[in-house]
Each structure stands twice: as structure tokens, then as C-alpha cells.
Amino acid sequence: RANIGREWTDAEMLAHRKQTEAAKEKRQADKLRLQVDAKAQASKDWASATPADPANPYLQRKGIQPHGVREKPDYNGDPALRIPMFDGNELWNIQTVYGDGTKAFSRGGRVSGCFCPIGVSDSAEVVCIAEGFATAATVYEATGFPTYCAFNAGNLPKVAQAVRVLHPDAKIIVCGDDDWQTDGNTGKTKAKEAADAIFGRAVFPSFGNDRDEDGDT
């Protein structure tokens, strides 16, 4: 609210409110337009990519299988992973993972609420959710439980809500990152938030004696 050195008149307040609402609507429209454009580009990129080679440098370094993701040469001609980001059955965005581990989303593309499913079955009794693709793939390979990749900690609560809709009767386990050496431990905080919101359970990796102050495992 701008300070004009005096009390606003009712007409000025109304005009200012309308201007603020119009600006907000424009920002939302611009954001949606960028997301729709990125969605169209993601479909083209996905169609032109090829099934990822298990020998892809990133997959080899992480010790995981491709699980349906694809790859496409980057600007240097090196194979970069293309990880699909869905909302339901719709592809909205793609995460590119380069050989050195650098990750990027399509410019302006939607991330919130999007996920990548691994080994998903409608009849699953236990379903897992993890942050990154490598973690999700590792969880799936270790447990055999269908797993969803949420791409980042902040996206865990929204993905958890979406997964609960897709699997209303399943036991859902949020496999959070334990960022115990970072301020606020976002990985643990968001994983617990996501699990609590859907009556699920949050679990974390064990680092032995290298624990945070609360000693959780």
C-alpha cells in the first residue's frame, strides 16, 4: 500500500485495489502461458529423446537403472538424462540431468505438484515418495515398492497429496533427505510435513554417529 502523505479516499482505495488485482491476474496469466509453452516443448523434447542407456555416466555414478527415463545429447554431444514430470498422465515439464550432475528444468515450466513415477502399480499396498530421481530409483530397487520422484523438498507435500489421491488405500512412506548439516534441515522438515498431511510415514537415512541434535533416524 503506497504512502501518499494523507488518508486515501474511498475512490482511491477502490482504484488501487482494482489495479493490484489486475496486476496479480496478469502475473498469473503470464505464468500459466509460460507453463503451457514449456509443456508443449517438453512433449517435443520427450518425443525426440531415446531410452536412456544404463551406461549413462550419471546412472553409473549413482548405481541405478534408467527406469524408463530418456536421454538426449547436450550442447557438447554428451548424453544428458531427460526425466519426465507428470501431473496425472499429463507431461508438464522435463528435468535435464547432465553428466556432472547439474540439473535444470525447462524454462518457465511447471514444477509444483509434478512427479516422475517408478514401477507404479494401481494395486500397490505400499508406495514411496522421494526427492530426487536417483534417490527414488534407489528406494525402488532396494524395496520393490512403487516410488514417486518429487524433484525437490518443497514439492514433497504437494506430490504427497497427489499420490494419496492416486493410491487412496495404500500405505505411503515419504523417504526424505536428512540435510542434517544445513540450517533448518529442509529435507527432514518437508518430508515430515508431507507425511503428516496424508497420514503417511516419514523415514530418513541413517548416518551412524553423524546425527543431528535430535537423534532421529
Coordinates of N, CA and C in Angstrom, one line a residue:
R1 N 0.9 -1.2 0.0 CA 0.0 0.0 0.0 C 0.9 1.2 0.0
A2 N 0.7 2.1 -1.0 CA 1.5 3.3 -1.1 C 1.2 4.3 -0.1
N3 N 2.2 5.1 0.4 CA 2.0 6.2 1.3 C 2.0 7.5 0.5
I4 N 0.9 8.1 0.5 CA 0.7 9.4 -0.3 C 0.7 10.6 0.6
G5 N 1.0 10.4 1.9 CA 1.1 11.5 2.8 C -0.2 12.0 3.4
R6 N -1.3 11.2 3.1 CA -2.6 11.5 3.7 C -3.5 10.3 3.6
E7 N -4.6 10.3 4.2 CA -5.6 9.2 4.1 C -6.1 9.1 2.7
W8 N -6.2 7.8 2.3 CA -6.8 7.6 0.9 C -8.3 7.8 1.0
T9 N -8.8 8.3 -0.1 CA -10.3 8.4 -0.3 C -10.8 7.0 -0.7
D10 N -12.1 6.8 -0.5 CA -12.7 5.5 -0.9 C -12.5 5.2 -2.3
A11 N -12.6 6.2 -3.2 CA -12.4 6.0 -4.6 C -11.0 5.6 -4.9
E12 N -10.0 6.2 -4.2 CA -8.6 5.9 -4.5 C -8.3 4.5 -4.0
M13 N -8.9 4.1 -2.8 CA -8.7 2.8 -2.3 C -9.3 1.7 -3.3
L14 N -10.4 2.0 -3.9 CA -11.0 1.1 -4.8 C -10.2 1.0 -6.1
A15 N -9.7 2.1 -6.6 CA -8.9 2.1 -7.8 C -7.6 1.4 -7.6
H16 N -7.0 1.6 -6.4 CA -5.7 0.9 -6.1 C -6.0 -0.6 -5.9
R17 N -7.1 -1.0 -5.3 CA -7.4 -2.4 -5.2 C -7.6 -3.1 -6.5
K18 N -8.3 -2.4 -7.4 CA -8.5 -2.9 -8.8 C -7.2 -3.1 -9.5
Q19 N -6.3 -2.1 -9.4 CA -5.0 -2.1 -10.1 C -4.2 -3.2 -9.5
T20 N -4.2 -3.5 -8.2 CA -3.4 -4.5 -7.6 C -3.9 -5.9 -8.1
E21 N -5.3 -6.1 -8.1 CA -5.9 -7.3 -8.5 C -5.6 -7.6 -10.0
A22 N -5.6 -6.5 -10.8 CA -5.3 -6.7 -12.3 C -3.9 -7.1 -12.5
A23 N -3.0 -6.5 -11.7 CA -1.6 -6.9 -11.8 C -1.3 -8.3 -11.4
K24 N -2.0 -8.8 -10.4 CA -1.9 -10.1 -9.9 C -2.4 -11.1 -11.0
E25 N -3.6 -10.8 -11.6 CA -4.1 -11.6 -12.6 C -3.2 -11.7 -13.8
K26 N -2.6 -10.6 -14.1 CA -1.6 -10.6 -15.3 C -0.5 -11.5 -15.0
R27 N 0.1 -11.4 -13.8 CA 1.2 -12.3 -13.4 C 0.8 -13.7 -13.5
Q28 N -0.4 -14.1 -13.0 CA -0.8 -15.5 -13.0 C -1.0 -15.9 -14.5
A29 N -1.6 -15.0 -15.3 CA -1.8 -15.4 -16.7 C -0.4 -15.6 -17.4
D30 N 0.5 -14.7 -17.2 CA 1.9 -14.8 -17.8 C 2.5 -16.1 -17.3
K31 N 2.4 -16.5 -16.0 CA 3.0 -17.7 -15.5 C 2.4 -18.9 -16.2
L32 N 1.0 -18.9 -16.4 CA 0.4 -20.0 -17.0 C 0.8 -20.2 -18.5
R33 N 0.9 -19.0 -19.1 CA 1.3 -19.0 -20.5 C 2.7 -19.7 -20.7
L34 N 3.6 -19.3 -19.8 CA 5.0 -19.9 -19.8 C 4.9 -21.4 -19.6
Q35 N 4.0 -21.8 -18.6 CA 3.9 -23.2 -18.3 C 3.3 -24.0 -19.5
V36 N 2.4 -23.4 -20.2 CA 1.8 -24.1 -21.3 C 2.8 -24.2 -22.5
D37 N 3.6 -23.1 -22.7 CA 4.6 -23.2 -23.7 C 5.6 -24.2 -23.4
A38 N 6.0 -24.3 -22.1 CA 7.0 -25.3 -21.7 C 6.5 -26.7 -21.8
K39 N 5.2 -26.8 -21.6 CA 4.5 -28.1 -21.7 C 4.6 -28.7 -23.1
A40 N 4.4 -27.8 -24.1 CA 4.4 -28.1 -25.5 C 5.9 -28.5 -25.9
Q41 N 6.8 -27.7 -25.4 CA 8.2 -28.0 -25.7 C 8.7 -29.3 -25.1
A42 N 8.2 -29.6 -23.8 CA 8.6 -30.8 -23.1 C 8.1 -32.0 -23.9
S43 N 6.9 -31.9 -24.5 CA 6.4 -33.1 -25.3 C 7.3 -33.3 -26.5
K44 N 7.7 -32.2 -27.2 CA 8.6 -32.4 -28.3 C 10.0 -33.0 -27.9
D45 N 10.5 -32.5 -26.8 CA 11.8 -33.0 -26.3 C 11.7 -34.4 -25.9
W46 N 10.7 -34.8 -25.3 CA 10.5 -36.2 -24.8 C 10.4 -37.1 -26.0
A47 N 9.6 -36.7 -27.0 CA 9.4 -37.5 -28.2 C 10.7 -37.7 -29.0
S48 N 11.6 -36.7 -29.0 CA 12.8 -36.8 -29.7 C 14.0 -37.4 -29.0
A49 N 13.8 -37.7 -27.7 CA 14.8 -38.3 -26.9 C 14.7 -39.9 -27.0
T50 N 15.8 -40.5 -26.7 CA 15.8 -42.0 -26.8 C 15.9 -42.6 -25.4
P51 N 15.5 -43.9 -25.3 CA 15.7 -44.6 -24.0 C 17.1 -44.5 -23.4
A52 N 17.2 -44.1 -22.2 CA 18.5 -43.9 -21.6 C 19.3 -45.2 -21.5
D53 N 20.5 -45.1 -21.9 CA 21.5 -46.2 -21.8 C 21.9 -46.5 -20.4
P54 N 21.8 -47.7 -19.9 CA 22.2 -48.0 -18.5 C 23.6 -47.6 -18.2
A55 N 24.4 -47.4 -19.3 CA 25.8 -47.0 -19.1 C 25.9 -45.4 -19.1
N56 N 24.8 -44.7 -19.1 CA 24.9 -43.3 -18.9 C 25.7 -42.9 -17.7
P57 N 26.6 -41.9 -17.8 CA 27.6 -41.6 -16.7 C 26.9 -41.3 -15.4
Y58 N 25.8 -40.6 -15.4 CA 25.1 -40.2 -14.2 C 24.5 -41.5 -13.6
L59 N 23.8 -42.3 -14.4 CA 23.3 -43.6 -13.8 C 24.3 -44.5 -13.3
Q60 N 25.5 -44.5 -14.0 CA 26.6 -45.4 -13.5 C 27.1 -44.9 -12.1
R61 N 27.3 -43.6 -12.1 CA 27.8 -43.0 -10.8 C 26.9 -43.2 -9.6
K62 N 25.5 -43.2 -9.9 CA 24.6 -43.4 -8.8 C 24.3 -44.8 -8.6
G63 N 24.7 -45.7 -9.5 CA 24.4 -47.1 -9.4 C 23.0 -47.5 -9.5
I64 N 22.3 -46.9 -10.4 CA 20.8 -47.1 -10.6 C 20.5 -47.4 -12.1
Q65 N 19.4 -48.0 -12.3 CA 18.9 -48.3 -13.7 C 18.1 -47.1 -14.2
P66 N 17.8 -47.1 -15.5 CA 17.1 -45.9 -16.1 C 15.6 -45.8 -15.7
H67 N 14.9 -46.9 -15.6 CA 13.5 -46.9 -15.2 C 12.7 -46.0 -16.1
G68 N 12.9 -46.2 -17.4 CA 12.0 -45.5 -18.3 C 12.4 -44.1 -18.7
V69 N 13.4 -43.5 -18.1 CA 13.8 -42.1 -18.5 C 14.5 -42.2 -19.8
R70 N 14.7 -41.0 -20.4 CA 15.3 -41.0 -21.7 C 16.6 -40.1 -21.6
E71 N 17.3 -40.0 -22.8 CA 18.4 -39.2 -22.8 C 18.6 -38.5 -24.2
K72 N 19.3 -37.5 -24.2 CA 19.5 -36.7 -25.5 C 20.8 -36.0 -25.3
P73 N 21.6 -35.8 -26.4 CA 22.9 -35.2 -26.4 C 22.7 -33.7 -25.9
D74 N 23.6 -33.3 -25.0 CA 23.7 -31.9 -24.6 C 24.5 -31.1 -25.7
Y75 N 24.8 -29.8 -25.3 CA 25.5 -29.0 -26.3 C 26.9 -29.5 -26.6
N76 N 27.4 -30.3 -25.8 CA 28.7 -30.9 -26.1 C 28.7 -32.2 -26.7
G77 N 27.5 -32.7 -26.9 CA 27.3 -34.0 -27.5 C 27.3 -35.1 -26.5
D78 N 27.4 -34.8 -25.2 CA 27.3 -35.9 -24.2 C 25.9 -36.2 -23.8
P79 N 25.6 -37.5 -23.5 CA 24.3 -37.8 -23.2 C 23.8 -37.2 -21.8
A80 N 22.7 -36.5 -21.9 CA 22.1 -35.9 -20.7 C 20.7 -36.6 -20.5
L81 N 20.4 -36.9 -19.3 CA 19.2 -37.6 -19.0 C 18.0 -36.6 -19.1
R82 N 16.9 -37.2 -19.6 CA 15.6 -36.4 -19.6 C 14.6 -37.1 -18.7
I83 N 14.2 -36.5 -17.6 CA 13.3 -37.1 -16.7 C 12.0 -36.5 -16.8
P84 N 10.9 -37.2 -17.1 CA 9.6 -36.6 -17.3 C 9.0 -36.2 -16.0
M85 N 8.2 -35.1 -16.1 CA 7.5 -34.6 -14.9 C 6.0 -34.5 -15.2
F86 N 5.3 -35.4 -14.5 CA 3.8 -35.6 -14.8 C 3.0 -35.0 -13.7
D87 N 1.8 -34.6 -14.1 CA 0.6 -34.4 -13.2 C -0.5 -35.3 -13.7
G88 N -0.7 -36.4 -13.0 CA -1.5 -37.5 -13.5 C -0.9 -38.1 -14.7
N89 N -1.6 -38.1 -15.8 CA -1.0 -38.7 -17.1 C -0.4 -37.6 -18.0
E90 N -0.5 -36.4 -17.6 CA 0.0 -35.3 -18.5 C 1.4 -34.9 -18.2
L91 N 2.2 -34.9 -19.3 CA 3.6 -34.4 -19.2 C 3.7 -32.9 -19.2
W92 N 4.2 -32.3 -18.1 CA 4.2 -30.9 -18.0 C 5.6 -30.3 -18.2
N93 N 6.6 -31.0 -17.9 CA 7.9 -30.5 -17.8 C 8.9 -31.6 -17.9
I94 N 10.2 -31.3 -18.1 CA 11.3 -32.3 -18.1 C 12.4 -31.7 -17.3
Q95 N 13.0 -32.6 -16.5 CA 14.2 -32.2 -15.8 C 15.4 -32.8 -16.6
T96 N 16.4 -32.0 -16.9 CA 17.6 -32.5 -17.6 C 18.7 -32.7 -16.5
V97 N 19.3 -33.8 -16.6 CA 20.4 -34.1 -15.7 C 21.6 -34.3 -16.5
Y98 N 22.6 -33.4 -16.4 CA 23.8 -33.5 -17.2 C 24.8 -34.5 -16.5
G99 N 25.8 -34.9 -17.3 CA 26.8 -35.9 -16.8 C 27.5 -35.5 -15.5
D100 N 27.7 -34.2 -15.2 CA 28.3 -33.8 -14.0 C 27.4 -33.7 -12.8
G101 N 26.1 -34.1 -13.1 CA 25.1 -34.0 -12.0 C 24.3 -32.7 -12.0
T102 N 24.7 -31.7 -12.8 CA 23.9 -30.5 -12.8 C 22.5 -30.8 -13.3
K103 N 21.5 -30.1 -12.7 CA 20.1 -30.4 -13.0 C 19.4 -29.1 -13.4
A104 N 18.5 -29.2 -14.4 CA 17.8 -28.0 -14.8 C 16.4 -28.4 -15.3
F105 N 15.4 -27.5 -15.0 CA 14.1 -27.7 -15.5 C 13.9 -26.8 -16.8
S106 N 12.9 -27.1 -17.6 CA 12.6 -26.3 -18.7 C 12.2 -24.9 -18.3
R107 N 12.7 -23.9 -19.0 CA 12.4 -22.5 -18.6 C 10.9 -22.2 -18.5
G108 N 10.5 -21.7 -17.4 CA 9.1 -21.4 -17.2 C 8.2 -22.5 -17.0
G109 N 8.7 -23.7 -17.0 CA 7.9 -24.9 -16.9 C 7.4 -25.2 -15.4
R110 N 6.3 -25.9 -15.4 CA 5.7 -26.2 -14.1 C 6.5 -27.2 -13.3
V111 N 6.6 -27.0 -12.1 CA 7.3 -28.0 -11.2 C 6.4 -28.4 -10.1
S112 N 5.6 -27.5 -9.5 CA 4.8 -27.7 -8.4 C 3.8 -28.8 -8.6
G113 N 3.8 -29.8 -7.8 CA 2.8 -30.9 -7.9 C 3.2 -32.0 -8.9
C114 N 4.3 -31.8 -9.7 CA 4.7 -32.7 -10.7 C 5.6 -33.8 -10.1
F115 N 5.5 -35.0 -10.7 CA 6.3 -36.1 -10.2 C 6.7 -37.0 -11.4
C116 N 7.7 -37.9 -11.1 CA 8.1 -39.0 -12.0 C 7.8 -40.3 -11.3
P117 N 6.9 -41.2 -11.9 CA 6.7 -42.5 -11.2 C 7.7 -43.5 -11.7
I118 N 8.0 -44.4 -10.7 CA 8.9 -45.5 -11.0 C 8.2 -46.8 -10.5
G119 N 8.0 -47.7 -11.4 CA 7.4 -49.0 -11.1 C 6.0 -48.9 -10.4
V120 N 5.3 -47.9 -10.8 CA 4.0 -47.7 -10.2 C 2.9 -48.7 -10.6
S121 N 2.1 -49.2 -9.6 CA 1.0 -50.1 -9.9 C -0.2 -49.6 -9.1
D122 N -1.3 -49.6 -9.8 CA -2.6 -49.1 -9.2 C -3.0 -49.9 -7.9
S123 N -2.5 -51.2 -7.9 CA -2.9 -52.0 -6.8 C -1.9 -52.1 -5.7
A124 N -0.9 -51.2 -5.7 CA 0.2 -51.3 -4.7 C -0.4 -51.0 -3.3
E125 N 0.1 -51.8 -2.4 CA -0.3 -51.6 -1.0 C 0.6 -50.7 -0.2
V126 N 1.9 -50.6 -0.7 CA 2.8 -49.6 -0.1 C 3.4 -48.8 -1.3
V127 N 3.5 -47.5 -1.1 CA 4.0 -46.6 -2.1 C 5.0 -45.6 -1.4
C128 N 6.1 -45.3 -2.1 CA 7.1 -44.4 -1.5 C 7.2 -43.2 -2.3
I129 N 7.7 -42.1 -1.7 CA 7.9 -40.8 -2.3 C 9.3 -40.4 -1.9
A130 N 10.1 -39.9 -2.8 CA 11.5 -39.4 -2.5 C 11.7 -38.1 -3.3
E131 N 12.7 -37.4 -2.9 CA 13.1 -36.1 -3.6 C 13.6 -36.3 -5.0
G132 N 14.8 -36.6 -5.1 CA 15.4 -36.7 -6.5 C 15.2 -38.0 -7.1
F133 N 15.5 -38.1 -8.4 CA 15.3 -39.3 -9.2 C 16.2 -40.4 -8.7
A134 N 17.5 -40.1 -8.5 CA 18.4 -41.1 -8.0 C 18.0 -41.7 -6.7
T135 N 17.5 -40.9 -5.8 CA 17.1 -41.5 -4.5 C 15.8 -42.3 -4.7
A136 N 14.9 -41.8 -5.5 CA 13.7 -42.6 -5.8 C 14.0 -43.9 -6.5
A137 N 14.9 -43.9 -7.4 CA 15.3 -45.2 -8.1 C 16.0 -46.1 -7.1
T138 N 16.8 -45.6 -6.2 CA 17.5 -46.4 -5.2 C 16.5 -47.1 -4.3
V139 N 15.5 -46.3 -3.8 CA 14.4 -46.8 -3.0 C 13.7 -47.9 -3.6
Y140 N 13.3 -47.7 -4.9 CA 12.5 -48.7 -5.6 C 13.3 -50.0 -5.8
E141 N 14.6 -49.8 -6.2 CA 15.4 -51.0 -6.4 C 15.7 -51.8 -5.1
A142 N 15.8 -51.1 -4.0 CA 16.0 -51.7 -2.7 C 14.8 -52.4 -2.1
T143 N 13.6 -51.8 -2.4 CA 12.4 -52.3 -1.7 C 11.4 -53.0 -2.6
G144 N 11.4 -52.6 -3.9 CA 10.4 -53.1 -4.8 C 9.1 -52.3 -4.7
F145 N 9.0 -51.4 -3.8 CA 7.8 -50.6 -3.7 C 7.7 -49.5 -4.8
P146 N 6.6 -49.3 -5.4 CA 6.4 -48.2 -6.4 C 6.9 -46.9 -5.7
T147 N 7.6 -46.1 -6.5 CA 8.1 -44.9 -5.9 C 7.9 -43.7 -6.8
Y148 N 7.6 -42.5 -6.2 CA 7.4 -41.3 -7.0 C 8.6 -40.3 -6.6
C149 N 9.1 -39.7 -7.7 CA 10.2 -38.7 -7.5 C 9.5 -37.3 -7.5
A150 N 9.7 -36.5 -6.4 CA 9.1 -35.2 -6.3 C 10.0 -34.1 -6.8
F151 N 11.3 -34.4 -7.0 CA 12.3 -33.5 -7.6 C 12.9 -32.5 -6.6
N152 N 12.2 -32.1 -5.6 CA 12.8 -31.2 -4.5 C 12.0 -31.3 -3.3
A153 N 12.6 -30.9 -2.2 CA 11.9 -31.0 -0.9 C 10.6 -30.2 -0.8
G154 N 10.7 -29.0 -1.3 CA 9.5 -28.1 -1.3 C 8.3 -28.7 -2.0
N155 N 8.5 -29.6 -2.9 CA 7.5 -30.2 -3.7 C 6.9 -31.4 -3.1
L156 N 7.5 -31.9 -2.0 CA 7.1 -33.2 -1.4 C 5.6 -33.1 -0.9
P157 N 5.2 -32.0 -0.2 CA 3.8 -32.0 0.3 C 2.8 -32.1 -0.8
K158 N 3.0 -31.4 -1.9 CA 2.0 -31.4 -3.0 C 2.0 -32.7 -3.7
V159 N 3.2 -33.3 -3.9 CA 3.2 -34.6 -4.6 C 2.6 -35.7 -3.7
A160 N 2.8 -35.5 -2.4 CA 2.2 -36.5 -1.4 C 0.7 -36.4 -1.5
Q161 N 0.1 -35.2 -1.7 CA -1.3 -35.1 -1.8 C -1.8 -35.8 -3.1
A162 N -1.1 -35.6 -4.2 CA -1.4 -36.2 -5.4 C -1.3 -37.7 -5.4
V163 N -0.3 -38.2 -4.7 CA -0.1 -39.6 -4.6 C -1.2 -40.3 -3.7
R164 N -1.7 -39.5 -2.7 CA -2.8 -40.0 -1.9 C -4.0 -40.2 -2.7
V165 N -4.3 -39.3 -3.6 CA -5.5 -39.4 -4.5 C -5.3 -40.6 -5.4
L166 N -4.1 -40.8 -5.9 CA -3.9 -41.9 -6.8 C -3.9 -43.3 -6.1
H167 N -3.5 -43.3 -4.8 CA -3.5 -44.5 -4.0 C -4.2 -44.3 -2.7
P168 N -5.5 -44.2 -2.7 CA -6.2 -43.8 -1.5 C -6.1 -44.8 -0.4
D169 N -5.9 -46.1 -0.7 CA -5.8 -47.1 0.4 C -4.4 -47.6 0.7
A170 N -3.4 -47.1 0.0 CA -2.1 -47.5 0.2 C -1.4 -46.9 1.4
K171 N -0.4 -47.6 1.9 CA 0.5 -47.1 2.9 C 1.5 -46.3 2.2
I172 N 1.6 -45.0 2.6 CA 2.6 -44.1 1.9 C 3.8 -43.8 2.8
I173 N 4.9 -44.0 2.3 CA 6.2 -43.7 3.0 C 6.9 -42.6 2.3
V174 N 7.2 -41.5 3.0 CA 8.0 -40.4 2.4 C 9.4 -40.6 2.8
C175 N 10.3 -40.9 1.9 CA 11.7 -41.2 2.1 C 12.5 -39.9 2.0
G176 N 12.6 -39.1 3.0 CA 13.1 -37.8 3.0 C 14.6 -37.8 3.0
D177 N 15.2 -36.7 2.5 CA 16.6 -36.4 2.6 C 16.8 -35.8 4.0
D178 N 17.9 -36.3 4.7 CA 18.2 -35.7 6.0 C 19.3 -34.7 5.9
D179 N 19.0 -33.5 5.6 CA 20.0 -32.4 5.4 C 20.5 -31.9 6.8
W180 N 21.0 -32.8 7.6 CA 21.3 -32.5 9.0 C 22.4 -31.5 9.1
Q181 N 23.2 -31.2 8.1 CA 24.3 -30.2 8.2 C 23.8 -28.9 7.7
T182 N 22.6 -28.7 7.3 CA 22.1 -27.4 6.8 C 21.1 -26.8 7.8
D183 N 21.1 -25.5 7.7 CA 20.2 -24.7 8.6 C 18.7 -25.1 8.3
G184 N 18.0 -25.5 9.4 CA 16.6 -25.8 9.2 C 16.3 -27.2 8.7
N185 N 17.3 -27.9 8.2 CA 17.1 -29.3 7.7 C 15.8 -29.4 6.8
T186 N 15.8 -28.7 5.7 CA 14.6 -28.6 4.8 C 14.1 -30.0 4.4
G187 N 15.1 -30.9 4.1 CA 14.7 -32.2 3.7 C 13.8 -33.0 4.7
K188 N 14.3 -32.9 5.9 CA 13.5 -33.6 7.0 C 12.2 -32.8 7.3
T189 N 12.3 -31.5 7.3 CA 11.1 -30.7 7.7 C 10.0 -31.0 6.7
K190 N 10.3 -30.9 5.4 CA 9.3 -31.1 4.4 C 8.8 -32.5 4.2
A191 N 9.7 -33.4 4.5 CA 9.2 -34.9 4.4 C 8.2 -35.1 5.6
K192 N 8.5 -34.6 6.8 CA 7.6 -34.8 7.9 C 6.2 -34.1 7.6
E193 N 6.3 -32.9 7.0 CA 5.1 -32.2 6.7 C 4.3 -32.9 5.7
A194 N 4.9 -33.5 4.6 CA 4.2 -34.2 3.6 C 3.6 -35.5 4.2
A195 N 4.3 -36.2 5.0 CA 3.8 -37.4 5.6 C 2.6 -37.1 6.6
D196 N 2.7 -36.1 7.4 CA 1.6 -35.8 8.3 C 0.3 -35.4 7.5
A197 N 0.5 -34.7 6.4 CA -0.7 -34.2 5.7 C -1.5 -35.3 5.1
I198 N -0.9 -36.5 4.9 CA -1.6 -37.6 4.2 C -1.7 -38.8 5.1
F199 N -1.4 -38.7 6.4 CA -1.4 -39.8 7.3 C -0.5 -40.9 6.9
G200 N 0.7 -40.4 6.4 CA 1.7 -41.4 6.0 C 2.8 -41.5 7.0
R201 N 4.0 -41.9 6.6 CA 5.1 -42.1 7.5 C 6.4 -41.5 6.8
A202 N 7.2 -40.8 7.6 CA 8.4 -40.2 7.0 C 9.6 -41.1 7.6
V203 N 10.5 -41.4 6.7 CA 11.7 -42.2 7.1 C 12.9 -41.5 6.5
F204 N 14.1 -41.7 7.2 CA 15.3 -41.0 6.7 C 16.5 -41.9 6.8
P205 N 17.5 -41.6 6.0 CA 18.7 -42.5 6.0 C 19.4 -42.4 7.4
S206 N 20.1 -43.4 7.7 CA 20.9 -43.4 8.9 C 22.4 -43.1 8.6
F207 N 23.0 -42.2 9.3 CA 24.4 -41.8 9.1 C 25.2 -42.3 10.3
G208 N 24.8 -43.2 11.1 CA 25.5 -43.7 12.2 C 25.7 -42.7 13.3
N209 N 26.9 -42.3 13.7 CA 27.1 -41.4 14.7 C 27.0 -39.9 14.2
D210 N 27.0 -39.7 12.9 CA 26.9 -38.4 12.4 C 25.4 -38.0 12.3
R211 N 24.8 -37.7 13.4 CA 23.4 -37.3 13.5 C 23.2 -35.9 13.9
D212 N 22.0 -35.4 13.6 CA 21.7 -34.1 14.1 C 21.3 -34.1 15.6
E213 N 21.0 -33.0 16.2 CA 20.9 -32.9 17.6 C 19.7 -33.7 18.2
D214 N 18.7 -34.0 17.4 CA 17.5 -34.7 18.0 C 17.7 -36.2 17.9
G215 N 18.7 -36.7 17.2 CA 19.0 -38.1 17.2 C 18.0 -38.9 16.4
D216 N 17.2 -38.3 15.6 CA 16.2 -39.1 14.8 C 16.9 -40.0 13.8
T217 N 16.3 -41.1 13.4 CA 16.8 -42.0 12.4 C 15.7 -42.2 11.4

